[in-house]
mmCIF file of C-alpha atoms and ligand atoms in Angstrom:
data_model
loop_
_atom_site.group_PDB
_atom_site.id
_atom_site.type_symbol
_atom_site.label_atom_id
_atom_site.label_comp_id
_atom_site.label_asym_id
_atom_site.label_seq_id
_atom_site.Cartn_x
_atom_site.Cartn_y
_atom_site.Cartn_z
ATOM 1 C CA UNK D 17 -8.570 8.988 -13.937
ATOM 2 C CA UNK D 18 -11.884 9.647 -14.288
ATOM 3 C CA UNK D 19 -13.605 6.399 -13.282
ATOM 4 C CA UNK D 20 -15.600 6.766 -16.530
ATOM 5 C CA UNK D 21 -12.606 8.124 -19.421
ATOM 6 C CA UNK D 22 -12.474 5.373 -21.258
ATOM 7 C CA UNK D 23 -8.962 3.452 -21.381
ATOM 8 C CA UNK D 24 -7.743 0.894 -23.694
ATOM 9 C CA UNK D 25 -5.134 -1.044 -22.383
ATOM 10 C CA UNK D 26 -4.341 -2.944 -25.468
ATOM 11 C CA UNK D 27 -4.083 -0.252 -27.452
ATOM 12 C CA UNK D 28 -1.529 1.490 -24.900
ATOM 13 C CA UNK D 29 0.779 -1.992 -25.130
ATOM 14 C CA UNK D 30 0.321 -1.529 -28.879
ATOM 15 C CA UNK D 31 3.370 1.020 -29.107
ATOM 16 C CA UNK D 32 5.958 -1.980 -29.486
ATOM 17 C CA UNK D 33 7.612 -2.320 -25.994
ATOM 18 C CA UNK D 34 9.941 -5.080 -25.161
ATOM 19 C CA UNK D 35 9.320 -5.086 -21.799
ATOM 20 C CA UNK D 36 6.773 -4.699 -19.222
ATOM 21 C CA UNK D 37 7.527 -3.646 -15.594
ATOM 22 C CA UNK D 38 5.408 -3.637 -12.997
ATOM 23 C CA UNK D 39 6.359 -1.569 -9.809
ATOM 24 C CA UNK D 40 4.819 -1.625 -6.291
ATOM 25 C CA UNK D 41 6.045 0.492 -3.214
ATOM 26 C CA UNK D 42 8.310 0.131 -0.420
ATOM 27 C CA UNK D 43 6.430 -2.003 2.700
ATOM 28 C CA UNK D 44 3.929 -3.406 0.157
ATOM 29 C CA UNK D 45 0.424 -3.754 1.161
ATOM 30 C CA UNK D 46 -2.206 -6.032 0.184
ATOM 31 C CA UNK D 47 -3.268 -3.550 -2.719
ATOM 32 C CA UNK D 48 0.143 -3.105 -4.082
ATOM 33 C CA UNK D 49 1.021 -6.846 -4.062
ATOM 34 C CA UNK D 50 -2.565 -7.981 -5.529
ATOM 35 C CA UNK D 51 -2.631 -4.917 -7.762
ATOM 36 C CA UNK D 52 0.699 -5.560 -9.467
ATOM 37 C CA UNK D 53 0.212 -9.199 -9.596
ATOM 38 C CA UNK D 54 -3.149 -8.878 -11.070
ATOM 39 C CA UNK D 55 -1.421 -6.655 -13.753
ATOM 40 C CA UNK D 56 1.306 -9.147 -14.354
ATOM 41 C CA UNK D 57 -0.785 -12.384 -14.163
ATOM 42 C CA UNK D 58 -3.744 -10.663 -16.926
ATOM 43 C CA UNK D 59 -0.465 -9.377 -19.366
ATOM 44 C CA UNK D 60 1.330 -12.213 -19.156
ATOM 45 C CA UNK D 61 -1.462 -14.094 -21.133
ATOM 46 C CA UNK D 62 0.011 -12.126 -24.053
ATOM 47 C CA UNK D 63 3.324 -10.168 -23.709
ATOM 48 C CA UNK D 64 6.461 -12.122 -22.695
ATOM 49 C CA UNK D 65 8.508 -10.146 -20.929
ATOM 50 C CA UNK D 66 6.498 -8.682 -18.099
ATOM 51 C CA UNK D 67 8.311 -8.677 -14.666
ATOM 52 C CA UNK D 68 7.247 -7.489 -11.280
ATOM 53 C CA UNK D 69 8.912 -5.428 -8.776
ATOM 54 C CA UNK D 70 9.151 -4.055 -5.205
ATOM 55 C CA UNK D 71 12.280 -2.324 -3.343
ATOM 56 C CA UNK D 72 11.043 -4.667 -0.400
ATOM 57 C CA UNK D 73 10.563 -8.118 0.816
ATOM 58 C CA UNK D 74 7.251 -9.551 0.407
ATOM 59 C CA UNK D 75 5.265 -10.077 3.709
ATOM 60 C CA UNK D 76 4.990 -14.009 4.145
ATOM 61 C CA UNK D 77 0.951 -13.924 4.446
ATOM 62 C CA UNK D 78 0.914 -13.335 0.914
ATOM 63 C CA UNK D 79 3.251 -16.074 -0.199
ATOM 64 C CA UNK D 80 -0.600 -17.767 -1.020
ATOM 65 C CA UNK D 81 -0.884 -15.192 -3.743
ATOM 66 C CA UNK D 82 -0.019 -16.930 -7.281
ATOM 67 C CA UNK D 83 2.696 -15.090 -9.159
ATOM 68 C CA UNK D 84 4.602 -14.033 -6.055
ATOM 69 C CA UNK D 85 7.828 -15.328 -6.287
ATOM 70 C CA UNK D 86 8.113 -13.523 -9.249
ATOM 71 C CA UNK D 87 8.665 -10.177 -7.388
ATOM 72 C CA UNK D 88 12.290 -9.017 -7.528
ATOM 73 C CA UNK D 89 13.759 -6.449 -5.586
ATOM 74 C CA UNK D 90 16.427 -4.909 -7.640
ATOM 75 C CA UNK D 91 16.089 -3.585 -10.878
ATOM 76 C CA UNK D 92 17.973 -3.887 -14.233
ATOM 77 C CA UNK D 93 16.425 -2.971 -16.869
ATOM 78 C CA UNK D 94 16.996 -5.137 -20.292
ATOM 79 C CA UNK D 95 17.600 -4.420 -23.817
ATOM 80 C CA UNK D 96 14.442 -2.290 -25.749
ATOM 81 C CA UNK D 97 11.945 -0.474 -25.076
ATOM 82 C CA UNK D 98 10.540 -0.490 -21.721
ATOM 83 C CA UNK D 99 7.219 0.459 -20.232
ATOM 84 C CA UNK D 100 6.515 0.988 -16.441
ATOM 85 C CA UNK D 101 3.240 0.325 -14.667
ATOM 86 C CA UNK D 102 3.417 2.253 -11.306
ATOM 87 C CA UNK D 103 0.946 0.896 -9.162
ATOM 88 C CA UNK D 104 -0.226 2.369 -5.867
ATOM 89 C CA UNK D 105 2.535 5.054 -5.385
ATOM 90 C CA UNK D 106 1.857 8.327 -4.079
ATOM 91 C CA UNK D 107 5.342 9.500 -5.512
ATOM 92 C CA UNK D 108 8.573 7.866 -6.728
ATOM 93 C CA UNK D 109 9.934 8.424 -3.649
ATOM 94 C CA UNK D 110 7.610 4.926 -3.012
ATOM 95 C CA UNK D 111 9.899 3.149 -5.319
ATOM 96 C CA UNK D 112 13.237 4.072 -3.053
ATOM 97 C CA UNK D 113 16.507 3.098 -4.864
ATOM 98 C CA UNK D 114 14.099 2.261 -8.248
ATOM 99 C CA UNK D 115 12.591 4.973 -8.830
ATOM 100 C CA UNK D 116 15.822 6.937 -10.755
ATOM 101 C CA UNK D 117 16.307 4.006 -12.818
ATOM 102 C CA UNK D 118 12.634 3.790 -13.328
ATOM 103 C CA UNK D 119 12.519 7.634 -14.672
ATOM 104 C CA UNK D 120 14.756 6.453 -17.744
ATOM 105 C CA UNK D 121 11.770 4.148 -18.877
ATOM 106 C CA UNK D 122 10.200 4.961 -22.054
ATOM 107 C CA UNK D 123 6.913 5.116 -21.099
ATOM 108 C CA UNK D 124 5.265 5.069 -17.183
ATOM 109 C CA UNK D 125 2.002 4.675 -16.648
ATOM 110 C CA UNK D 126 1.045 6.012 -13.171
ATOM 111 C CA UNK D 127 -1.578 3.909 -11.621
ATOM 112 C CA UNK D 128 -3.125 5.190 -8.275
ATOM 113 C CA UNK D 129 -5.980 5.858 -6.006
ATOM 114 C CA UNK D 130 -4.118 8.122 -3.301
ATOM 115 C CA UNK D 131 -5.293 11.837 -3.224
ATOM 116 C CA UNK D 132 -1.721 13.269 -2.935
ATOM 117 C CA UNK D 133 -0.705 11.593 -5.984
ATOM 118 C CA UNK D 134 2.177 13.590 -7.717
ATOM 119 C CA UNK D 135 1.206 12.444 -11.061
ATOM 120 C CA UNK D 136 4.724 12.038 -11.954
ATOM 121 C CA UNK D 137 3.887 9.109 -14.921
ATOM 122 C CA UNK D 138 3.383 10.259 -18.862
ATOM 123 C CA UNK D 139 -0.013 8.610 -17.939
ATOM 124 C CA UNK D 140 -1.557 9.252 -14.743
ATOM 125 C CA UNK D 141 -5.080 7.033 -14.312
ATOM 126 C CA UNK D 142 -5.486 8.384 -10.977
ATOM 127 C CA UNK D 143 -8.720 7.969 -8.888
ATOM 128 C CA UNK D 144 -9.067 8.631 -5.657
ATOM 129 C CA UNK D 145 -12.535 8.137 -5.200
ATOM 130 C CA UNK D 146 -11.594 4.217 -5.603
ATOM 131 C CA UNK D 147 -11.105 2.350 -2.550
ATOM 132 C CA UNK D 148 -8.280 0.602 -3.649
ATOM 133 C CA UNK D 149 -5.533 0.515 -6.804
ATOM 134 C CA UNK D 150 -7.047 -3.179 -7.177
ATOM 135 C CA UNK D 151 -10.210 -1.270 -8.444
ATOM 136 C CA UNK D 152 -9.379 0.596 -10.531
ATOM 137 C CA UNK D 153 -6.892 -1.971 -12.158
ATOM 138 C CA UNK D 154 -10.327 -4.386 -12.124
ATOM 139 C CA UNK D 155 -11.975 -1.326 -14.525
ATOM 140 C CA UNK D 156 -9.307 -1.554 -16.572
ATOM 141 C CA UNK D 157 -9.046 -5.351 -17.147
ATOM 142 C CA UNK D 158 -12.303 -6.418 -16.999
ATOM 143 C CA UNK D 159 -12.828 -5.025 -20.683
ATOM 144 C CA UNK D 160 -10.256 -6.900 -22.720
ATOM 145 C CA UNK D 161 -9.323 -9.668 -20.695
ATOM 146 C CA UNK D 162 -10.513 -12.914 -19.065
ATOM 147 C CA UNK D 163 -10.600 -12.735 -15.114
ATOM 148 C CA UNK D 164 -9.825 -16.012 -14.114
ATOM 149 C CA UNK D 165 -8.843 -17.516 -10.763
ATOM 150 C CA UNK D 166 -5.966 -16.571 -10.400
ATOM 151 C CA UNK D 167 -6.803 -12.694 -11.305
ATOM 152 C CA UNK D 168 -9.556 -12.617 -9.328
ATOM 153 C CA UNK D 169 -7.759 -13.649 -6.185
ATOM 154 C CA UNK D 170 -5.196 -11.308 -6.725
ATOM 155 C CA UNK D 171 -7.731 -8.156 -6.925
ATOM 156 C CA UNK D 172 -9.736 -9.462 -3.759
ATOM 157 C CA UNK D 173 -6.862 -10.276 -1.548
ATOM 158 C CA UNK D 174 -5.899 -5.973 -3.087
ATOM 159 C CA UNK D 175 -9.349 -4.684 -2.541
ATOM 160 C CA UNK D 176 -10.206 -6.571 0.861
ATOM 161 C CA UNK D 177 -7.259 -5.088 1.948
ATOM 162 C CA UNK D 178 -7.286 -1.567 1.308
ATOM 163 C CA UNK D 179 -11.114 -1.312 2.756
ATOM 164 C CA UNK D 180 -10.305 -3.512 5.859
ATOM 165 C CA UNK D 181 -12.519 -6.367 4.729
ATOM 166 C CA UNK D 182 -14.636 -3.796 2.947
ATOM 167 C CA UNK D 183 -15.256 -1.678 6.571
ATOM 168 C CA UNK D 184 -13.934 1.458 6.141
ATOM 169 C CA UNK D 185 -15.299 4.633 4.608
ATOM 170 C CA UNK D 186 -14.287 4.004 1.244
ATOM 171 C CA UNK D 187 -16.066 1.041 0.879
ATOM 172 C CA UNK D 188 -18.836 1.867 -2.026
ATOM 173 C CA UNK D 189 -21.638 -0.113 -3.748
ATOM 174 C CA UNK D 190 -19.051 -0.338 -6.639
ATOM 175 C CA UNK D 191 -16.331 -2.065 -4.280
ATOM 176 C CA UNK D 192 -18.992 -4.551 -3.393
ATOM 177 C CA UNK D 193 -20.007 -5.163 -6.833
ATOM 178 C CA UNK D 194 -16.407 -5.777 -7.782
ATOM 179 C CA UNK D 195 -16.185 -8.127 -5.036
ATOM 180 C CA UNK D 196 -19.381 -10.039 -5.820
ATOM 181 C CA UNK D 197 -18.056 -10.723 -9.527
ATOM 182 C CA UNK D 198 -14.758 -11.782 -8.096
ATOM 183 C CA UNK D 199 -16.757 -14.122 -5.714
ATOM 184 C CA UNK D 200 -18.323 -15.735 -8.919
ATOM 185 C CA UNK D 201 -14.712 -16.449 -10.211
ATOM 186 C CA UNK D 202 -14.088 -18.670 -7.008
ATOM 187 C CA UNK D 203 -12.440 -16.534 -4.513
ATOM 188 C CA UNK D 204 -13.292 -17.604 -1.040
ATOM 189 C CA UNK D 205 -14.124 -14.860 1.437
ATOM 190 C CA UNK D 206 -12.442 -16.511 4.250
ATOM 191 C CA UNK D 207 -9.754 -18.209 3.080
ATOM 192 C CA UNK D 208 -8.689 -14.844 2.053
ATOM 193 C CA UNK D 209 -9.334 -13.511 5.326
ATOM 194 C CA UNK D 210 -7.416 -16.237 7.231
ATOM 195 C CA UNK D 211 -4.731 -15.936 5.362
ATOM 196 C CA UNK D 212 -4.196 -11.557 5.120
ATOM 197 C CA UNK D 213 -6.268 -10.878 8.236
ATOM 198 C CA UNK D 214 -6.972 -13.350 10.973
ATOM 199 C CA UNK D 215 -3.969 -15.596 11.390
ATOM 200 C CA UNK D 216 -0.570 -14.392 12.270
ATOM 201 C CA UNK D 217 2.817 -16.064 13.811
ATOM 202 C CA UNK D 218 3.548 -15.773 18.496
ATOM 203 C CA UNK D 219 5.815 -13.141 17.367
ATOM 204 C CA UNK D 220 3.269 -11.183 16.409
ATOM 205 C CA UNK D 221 1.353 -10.804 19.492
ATOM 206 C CA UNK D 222 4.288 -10.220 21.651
ATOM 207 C CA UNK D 223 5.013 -7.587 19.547
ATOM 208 C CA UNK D 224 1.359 -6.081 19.584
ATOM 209 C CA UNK D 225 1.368 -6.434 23.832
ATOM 210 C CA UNK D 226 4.888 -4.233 23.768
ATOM 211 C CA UNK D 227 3.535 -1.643 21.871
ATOM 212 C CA UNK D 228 0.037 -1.521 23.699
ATOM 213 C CA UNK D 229 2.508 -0.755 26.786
ATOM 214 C CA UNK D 230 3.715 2.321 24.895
ATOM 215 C CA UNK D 231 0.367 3.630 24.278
ATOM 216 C CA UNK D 232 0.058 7.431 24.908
ATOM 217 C CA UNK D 233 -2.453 10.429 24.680
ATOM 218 C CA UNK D 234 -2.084 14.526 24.240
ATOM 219 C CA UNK D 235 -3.529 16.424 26.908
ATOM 220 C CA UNK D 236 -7.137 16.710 25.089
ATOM 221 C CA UNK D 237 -7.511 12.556 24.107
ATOM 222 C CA UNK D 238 -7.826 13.137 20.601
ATOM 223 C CA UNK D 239 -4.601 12.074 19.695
ATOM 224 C CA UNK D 240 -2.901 8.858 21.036
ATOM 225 C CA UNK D 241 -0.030 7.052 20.070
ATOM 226 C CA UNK D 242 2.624 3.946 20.229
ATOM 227 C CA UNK D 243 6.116 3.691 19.089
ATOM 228 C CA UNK D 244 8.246 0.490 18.890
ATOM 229 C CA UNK D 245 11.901 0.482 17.732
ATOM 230 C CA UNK D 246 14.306 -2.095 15.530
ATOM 231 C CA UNK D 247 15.672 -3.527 18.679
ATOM 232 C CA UNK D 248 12.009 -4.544 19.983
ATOM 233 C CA UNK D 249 11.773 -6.401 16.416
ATOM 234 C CA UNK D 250 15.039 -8.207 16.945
ATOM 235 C CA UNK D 251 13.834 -9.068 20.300
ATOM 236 C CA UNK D 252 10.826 -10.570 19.556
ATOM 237 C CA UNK D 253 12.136 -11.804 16.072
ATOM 238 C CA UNK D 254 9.581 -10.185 14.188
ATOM 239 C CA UNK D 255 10.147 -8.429 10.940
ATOM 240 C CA UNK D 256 8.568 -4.878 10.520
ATOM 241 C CA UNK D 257 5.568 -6.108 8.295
ATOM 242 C CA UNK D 258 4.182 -7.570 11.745
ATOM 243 C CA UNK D 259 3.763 -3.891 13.015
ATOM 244 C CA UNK D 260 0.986 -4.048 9.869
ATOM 245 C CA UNK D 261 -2.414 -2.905 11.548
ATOM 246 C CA UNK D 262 -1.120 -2.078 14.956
ATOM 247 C CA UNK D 263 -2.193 1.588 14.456
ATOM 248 C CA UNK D 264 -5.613 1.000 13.721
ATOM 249 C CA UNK D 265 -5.818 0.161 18.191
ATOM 250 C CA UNK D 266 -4.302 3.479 18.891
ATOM 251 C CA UNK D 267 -7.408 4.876 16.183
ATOM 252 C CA UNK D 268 -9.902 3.032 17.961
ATOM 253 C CA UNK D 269 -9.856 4.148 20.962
ATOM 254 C CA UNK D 270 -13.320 6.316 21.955
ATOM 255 C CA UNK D 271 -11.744 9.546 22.720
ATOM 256 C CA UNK D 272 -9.321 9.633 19.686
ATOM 257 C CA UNK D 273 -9.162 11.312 16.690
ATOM 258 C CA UNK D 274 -6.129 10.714 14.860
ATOM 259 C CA UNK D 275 -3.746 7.721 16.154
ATOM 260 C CA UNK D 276 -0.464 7.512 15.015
ATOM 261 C CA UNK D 277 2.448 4.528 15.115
ATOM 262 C CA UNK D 278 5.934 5.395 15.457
ATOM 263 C CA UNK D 279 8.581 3.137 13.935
ATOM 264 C CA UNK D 280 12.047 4.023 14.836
ATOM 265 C CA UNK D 281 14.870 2.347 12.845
ATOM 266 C CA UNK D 282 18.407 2.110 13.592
ATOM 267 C CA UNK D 283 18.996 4.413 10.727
ATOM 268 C CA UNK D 284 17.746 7.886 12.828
ATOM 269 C CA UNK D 285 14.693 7.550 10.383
ATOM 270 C CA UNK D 286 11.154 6.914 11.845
ATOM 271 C CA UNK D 287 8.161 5.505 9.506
ATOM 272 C CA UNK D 288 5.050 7.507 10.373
ATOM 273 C CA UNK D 289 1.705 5.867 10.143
ATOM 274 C CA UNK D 290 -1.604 8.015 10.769
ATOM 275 C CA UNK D 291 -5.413 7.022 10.594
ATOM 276 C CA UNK D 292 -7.982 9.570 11.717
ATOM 277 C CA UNK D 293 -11.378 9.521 12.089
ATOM 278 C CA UNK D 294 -12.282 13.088 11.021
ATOM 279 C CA UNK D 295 -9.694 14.948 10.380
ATOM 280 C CA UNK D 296 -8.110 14.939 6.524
ATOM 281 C CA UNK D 297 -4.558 13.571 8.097
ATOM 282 C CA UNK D 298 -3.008 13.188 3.878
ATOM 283 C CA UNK D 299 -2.805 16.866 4.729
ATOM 284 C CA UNK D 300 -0.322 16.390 7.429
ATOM 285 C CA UNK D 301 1.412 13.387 5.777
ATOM 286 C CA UNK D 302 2.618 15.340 2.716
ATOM 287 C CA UNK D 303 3.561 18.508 4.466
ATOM 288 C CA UNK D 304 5.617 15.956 6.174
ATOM 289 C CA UNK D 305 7.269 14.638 3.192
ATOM 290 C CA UNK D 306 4.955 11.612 3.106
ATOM 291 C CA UNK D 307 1.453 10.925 1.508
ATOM 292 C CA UNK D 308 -1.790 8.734 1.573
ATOM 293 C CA UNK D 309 -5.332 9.349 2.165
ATOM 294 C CA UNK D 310 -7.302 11.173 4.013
ATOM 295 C CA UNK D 311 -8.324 8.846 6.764
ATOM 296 C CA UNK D 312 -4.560 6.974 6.286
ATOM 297 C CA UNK D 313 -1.441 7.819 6.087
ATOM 298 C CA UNK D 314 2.433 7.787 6.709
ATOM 299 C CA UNK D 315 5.488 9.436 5.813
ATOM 300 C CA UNK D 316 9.270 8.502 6.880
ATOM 301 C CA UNK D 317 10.983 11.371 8.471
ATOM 302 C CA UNK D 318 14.579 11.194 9.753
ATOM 303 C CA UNK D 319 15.786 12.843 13.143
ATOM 304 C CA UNK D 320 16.292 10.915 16.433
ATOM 305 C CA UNK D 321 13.398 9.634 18.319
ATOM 306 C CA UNK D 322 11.929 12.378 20.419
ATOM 307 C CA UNK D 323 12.325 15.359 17.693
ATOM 308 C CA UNK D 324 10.665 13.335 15.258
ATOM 309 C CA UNK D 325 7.619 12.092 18.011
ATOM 310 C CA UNK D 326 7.562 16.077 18.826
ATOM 311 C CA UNK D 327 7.565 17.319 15.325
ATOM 312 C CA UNK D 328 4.254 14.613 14.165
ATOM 313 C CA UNK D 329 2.368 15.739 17.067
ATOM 314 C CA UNK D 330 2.830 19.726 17.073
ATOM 315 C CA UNK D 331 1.469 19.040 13.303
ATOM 316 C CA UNK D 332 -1.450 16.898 14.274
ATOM 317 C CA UNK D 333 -2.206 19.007 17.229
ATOM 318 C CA UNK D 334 -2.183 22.199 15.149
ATOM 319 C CA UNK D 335 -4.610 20.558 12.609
ATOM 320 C CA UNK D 336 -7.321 18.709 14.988
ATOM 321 C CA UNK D 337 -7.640 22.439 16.477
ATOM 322 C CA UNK D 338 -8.359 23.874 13.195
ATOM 323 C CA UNK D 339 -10.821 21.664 13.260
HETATM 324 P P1 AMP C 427 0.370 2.556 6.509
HETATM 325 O O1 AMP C 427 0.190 3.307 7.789
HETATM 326 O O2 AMP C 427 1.772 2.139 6.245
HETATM 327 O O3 AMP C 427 -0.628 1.440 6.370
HETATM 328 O O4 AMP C 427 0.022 3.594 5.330
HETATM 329 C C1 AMP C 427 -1.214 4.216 5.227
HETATM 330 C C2 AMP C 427 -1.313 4.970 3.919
HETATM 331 O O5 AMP C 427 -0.328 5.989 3.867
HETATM 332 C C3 AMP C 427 -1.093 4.111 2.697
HETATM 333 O O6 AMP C 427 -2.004 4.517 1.714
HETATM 334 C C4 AMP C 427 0.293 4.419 2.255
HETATM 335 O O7 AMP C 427 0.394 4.339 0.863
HETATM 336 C C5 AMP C 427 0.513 5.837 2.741
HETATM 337 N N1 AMP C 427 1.894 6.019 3.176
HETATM 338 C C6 AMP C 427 2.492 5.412 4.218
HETATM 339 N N2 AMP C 427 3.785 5.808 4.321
HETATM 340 C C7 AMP C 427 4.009 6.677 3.315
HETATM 341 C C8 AMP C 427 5.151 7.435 2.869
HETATM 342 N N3 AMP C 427 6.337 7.374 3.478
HETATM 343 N N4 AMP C 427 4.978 8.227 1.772
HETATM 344 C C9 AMP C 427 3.787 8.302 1.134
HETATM 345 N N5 AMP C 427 2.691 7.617 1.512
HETATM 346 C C10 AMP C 427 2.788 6.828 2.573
HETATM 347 MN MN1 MN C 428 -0.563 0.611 -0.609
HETATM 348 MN MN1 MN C 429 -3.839 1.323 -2.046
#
């Protein structure tokens, strides 16, 4: 999208659908949750039927967010004419077992801020220069509808999360300016904060000193990583939206460029996550089958353990010495 195209979301919901659907990706963040709900909560004022959905369970630090017990994680499409939002996918592949049925939709509107977007809607209002899908789904709202409370807290808890509490590089003047008018609709800075950032269950520290004790570095220092397993979860009875975060230690470590977190499942499938400091490490993620941005991203790559740890770091290795 071109930040400054103009869009008119009424007159897109003006071609007579039946239904609205809303879809977020698998392990949602806070953008995709806030994003979608945002959506939901601002259509809702005047369409019926508009329903929410992610092919995942809902991390329980967002149970605050209003509208989220709406989310439903299978999907049956009803009688008529059905438009999809897609919000915050790099691909359909985001969408898992959805994203066939999804394709049969009507209309989809492809909503995204990730530069390896595959523009796979018959609208794609994709901008990667936003710092968040919340953004740019703020743009689009702020014209024809009312932001109240409930909206607003919905695009904070989605923008605050995406920019780390608005500290990473893709925090702009125009992220803080969306945050300042969401500020004047009520939200509270640190109840938001408590709640997505600073406050988390025993599990989740256990978990955090287990994989610190995995923590390993290439030959040069530039690249370090950690890699827990589903068996470590189980042990610690922690669920796999704990590991949230845990990537960004192996990242800040002096010497490092690029950290990555290894997730092994039982399923010989390991979920990739990457954040760099320099280096553009979306590159790596989609050759890998993945996506993201250029300071973050993952992909899910299937192979046992060691081939797939072997694979992720010949590919980093071979891009930090490109330079
Ligand atoms: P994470 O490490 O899970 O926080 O993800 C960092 C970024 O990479 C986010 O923008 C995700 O949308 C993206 N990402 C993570 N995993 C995948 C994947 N399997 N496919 C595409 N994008 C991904
Ligand atoms: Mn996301
Ligand atoms: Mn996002």
């Amino acid at each position: 999208m071109s930040g400054s195209k103009p869009f008119n979301l009424s007159s897109l919901l003006a071609g007579c659908y039946d239904n609205i659907y809303i879809f977020t990706h698998v392990r949602p963040d806070g953008d995709a949750i806030g994003s979608s709900l945002a959506l939901a909560n601002a259509l809702k004022t005047e369409h019926k039927n508009v329903e929410v959905f992610c092919p995942d369970v809902i991390p329980s630090r967002y149970s605050f967010l209003p509208g989220v017990e709406t989310f439903q994680d299978s999907f049956i499409p009803k009688e008529g004419k059905g438009m999809a939002f897609i919000l915050d996918c790099s691909d359909l592949r985001r969408l898992e077992y959805m994203g066939e049925k999804v394709l049969r939709l009507d209309r989809i509107v492809n909503i995204d801020h990730h530069v390896t977007n595959e523009k796979f809607g018959d609208l794609n209002l994709i901008d990667s220069s936003a710092a968040s899908t919340g953004e740019i789904i703020y743009r689009i709202l702020q014209n024809d509808y009312e932001l109240n409370y409930e909206i607003s807290l919905c695009l904070y808890v989605a923008i605050s999360s995406d920019t780390g509490s608005f500290k990473y590089e893709n925090t702009t003047p125009q992220t803080m300016e969306i945050a300042a008018r969401l500020l004047e609709k009520g939200v509270n800075p640190f109840y938001v904060s408590q709640k997505i950032f600073d406050e988390y269950p025993v599990s989740t520290i256990f978990l955090l000193r287990d994989a610190l004790g995995t923590l390993q570095f290439d030959e040069t220092g530039k690249i370090a990583w950690m890699a827990v397993d589903d068996a470590l979860l189980r042990k610690r009875q922690a669920n796999s939206a704990e590991l949230d975060g845990f990537v960004n230690y192996v990242k800040n470590i002096e010497s490092v460029e690029v950290g990555i977190f290894f997730h092994h499942t039982d399923f010989e499938e390991t979920k990739v996550g990457f954040r760099s400091k320099t280096v553009d490490i979306a590159s790596v993620a989609h050759a890998l089958g993945g996506g993201g941005h250029p300071r973050a991203a993952g992909c899910t790559i299937k192979g046992r353990p060691e081939e797939v740890v072997k694979i992720v770091l010949q590919s980093v290795s071979r891009l930090i010495s490109k330079g």
